[in-house]
Amino acid sequence: MLWAGRMRLGTFGILLMLVHTAAAACEFGPFPYRVTGIVCRMTKPAALLLNQETAQVIQAAFRNAKFPNITGERSMPLFGKVAYELTNIQVNGLSIEQSEVELKENDAIHIAIKNVTAFFKGTLTYGYTGAWFLQLFHSVDFEIESSIDLQINIKLMCQKDQVAADASDCYLTFHKLKLHLQGDKEPGWLKQLFTDFISFALKLVLKSEVCNEINFLAQVLANYVYDLAANFVQDKDISVDIALTSAPLIKANYLESHHKGLVLYKNYSDVFSDSVFSPSLLTESRMLYFWLSEHNLNSLALAAFLDKRLVLTFRGEKLQALFEMEDTEAQRKAVQMIFQGTSYNDSVAKVWSLAHPQISLQPEGTVVKSLVAAEVSIFPAGEEPLMVLYMEKEITVTIQAAYAEKKLILHASDSSIEFKVFKCTADPSGNDLSIRNFLQTMISVAGIPEVISRIELALTSLMNSKGLHLFEIRNPEIITRKGYVIVQLDFSFPNHLLLDFLEKRL
């Protein structure tokens, strides 16, 4: 046990050395906001909410602390020297009455944990020393009843370009430390003797081990949050670089971190140095804020295009719903000319982007401009497949986004369509405007909403696969401005996530 305790202390020392060395190694340019693509701001109400989970971390710290054996001796009249050893020290029970958090501007997150009642148990071995040797011949079980206050100051810093937590500024204040020997059956003088000169050594050990474990868990939790964030912005070969562009910021009412937000995709290298971010763009009325640059959304669109994700196919009922959006003579005539009597089950439509979509963030919404190709092929019985329609068109559409009932909702408006290429076997000359007019109406009324619906489902599924549906998000707002978008919301923390993590850690 003593070896295990020393090993853990050595591990902590190495960890802290790495934290401070890495923090010093983080170098930021003179204008870090210019390369900031993503900003996360957590306000004090969110910090207060998360502080409610502090008890779980503290309990884990006490349970997981590796207490070394405690040995000592003392000269006593008549008995000579009395030697003792406390072994197998472990927590037998723990309760926390109150926890408070305060954000100290440009300094630290101050957490005050009051009235921690902890019971420790173990074995006390004691005996008497002679002139030439030590003889230990009594062992009793003991229980220590304690009442403790904790003061923890957590500093946020940069470690390997990510947020790191240093909780080494930790203090324990003991209001009670009472030793019970075998249910108080031992003689009173023995209990008083060991209570007096064991208490001081025991306090030192508890302070060292518990504070070290809290510091260790704080760093582990910081890494856990980073890994969650990194995983959330990654899907297969597409990921986002969330390295810090400046040191984490602590204000009296919020915490804030600034990240590069550069898109990473195979050999594609993203560069960004013209951010419009300013802290004044975010308020403090909601619990959580995310600020995203227009550049980053454009880069994500490019990566999706390069990864050939911007392709959709329609068959059967879906295809029928598109081409039979209204029951008119003009519609029936156009469908007959295009499909030449072939059923929808023997036909397929394919839509894809010819170039990566251009995204512009404006107060009225997200404006998407894209050059799109579409083709319809039929498979007549006993004949070779035949492409009966091909067109290229430039589509511009404004999209407003919202999030409700754990689903992303996209609403398209102000769409425009300009045909660039149009080929139809039913109209080789291209003089029959009825088909083109029908298709333009179909694309506007049914085609664009259907594509938006597919994107809604795909993005919702992707976000849920990252665990977003586990959070209770309240009143989320997605606000677009020229060049950036702000996502602001209130939330409830899913308790089981932290519990699951701590169980795996232990």
Phi, psi and omega in degrees: 000318179297319178297318180297319180296318180293323178297317179295320177298320177295320178299316179299317181299316178297317180300312181296323178297318179295320180300311184290324178294314181294323180299319180291334183281344180287117181244131180241147180289175183290340181230072186297331181296334183292337179250018181268119180254337180223136176231137175240125177239125175247120184272173185300320177304323177292320178297321177295321179295312181294332179296337177296338179271358182301325182304322180295320180293317180295317178300318178296322180297316179294316183294324189268351179296138180258100184276126179285163173296147179244124181234155178182176177207161182208141178281134180228139176302141178076323186265348187078225179264130176257120179255152181215160174211127175257124182232165177056040181288128178208160181280131181254345180185148184207137173215146182236127184274319188205144176222133181232148179232144178219135178266116179265116188303130178056025182226280188200169170267115183264122179243124177248119180246117189250147175054061171274114178263117183232139175245128178247147177228162180174200182235132176253123175246130184216160180187196188234142180260140173263193182289327187243349184207166178249131180235117178253126185218010176232134175227131178225150173283146179227160172224136179246123177261126183226152172231122192227145166250141178243138172238120182234127174248111183261118176264139176257135183214182179256126176228114181052045176067018175227164182290130176237150180246131177243108181250029181289342176278086190223135182225140174244132176244124182264125173264336181209138172211096190242129183262129176244128180250116178044051178063033178066026179273343180287159179303147183300323182295325181292316179299315181295319180301308184286326177300318184295307189259001172269329188305314183298312180296322181294319178300317180298318181294315181297316179301313184296309187289316182294314180295322177296320180291322176298316179298318179297314180294325178299317179291319179297318179294322177298317177294323179297315178297319179298315180297321177299314181295316181297321179292326182295327183258029177226137175214110182057240185275355182258129178215171181235131179282113182254028176299148182290145173254351175201167179294146177305143186252131175243119175244171183297333186241359180197162170248145183215138175231145184241132187230156181296310180073018181286137181278134179245125178209109178047241182269002181286129180244121182265142179228139183210125181210027183223045182288147178256013184293142171214140180305334181291347180286342181251147179255192181232016186276338180252170185281323187220137180230141169233129177250127183234136180278148174302323180302319182292321177294321176297320180294322176296320178297319178296316180297319178297322178294313180297329180274007177058039178268345185269059180226132178229146175234149180229133178221167170050234185297323179297318179294319178297319180297326179290314187273348178240049181290337177215146184261085179232164179297319179297321179293314181298320180294315181296317180298317180298318181292320183287310187272349176054038177082358178284140181289160180295331179291341178253026181223159177213140174244138180235135179232133179207160179274133176274337177216162184289137182298142176263127184247131177231123180269124183227162179304329181279351178146192178267116181267121182246126178239126186213142173267116190240141173249148177217140176220148177239128178238145177242157182232077180299146182300128177075007181236166177289150176303147183227126175277118185257348180208132173219134178210148172240135185214147175262120184246131173239126183217143176259131185239129170257136183246147176212167178224122181208145179052041176062028179226143172279133181240124179243129180240123182264141178210166175052048180273148175223147184229131176230116180288132176256319178224139179215119178227129181216127181296334179284345181216071184302328183281338182076016182271344182276099183287345183297320179294314181296318179296319178298315182294322179297317177295317181298317181296316182292315188277322186241322186294307180298313176302323180292318178296316178299319179298319178297319179295320176306308183297318182295315181290321177298315179298319180295315181294322179292327177295340177267000175097010182297326182292347179284340180271145173268099183266129184244133175049052179288144177230135176245109188247120178261141175226174182294110176094354180201165177229144177242128173251120181231143187197166166248158185206164170244138184278130177286105187305322187293337179298313180291321179297316179298318180297313183295324178297320178292322181296324182277000000 
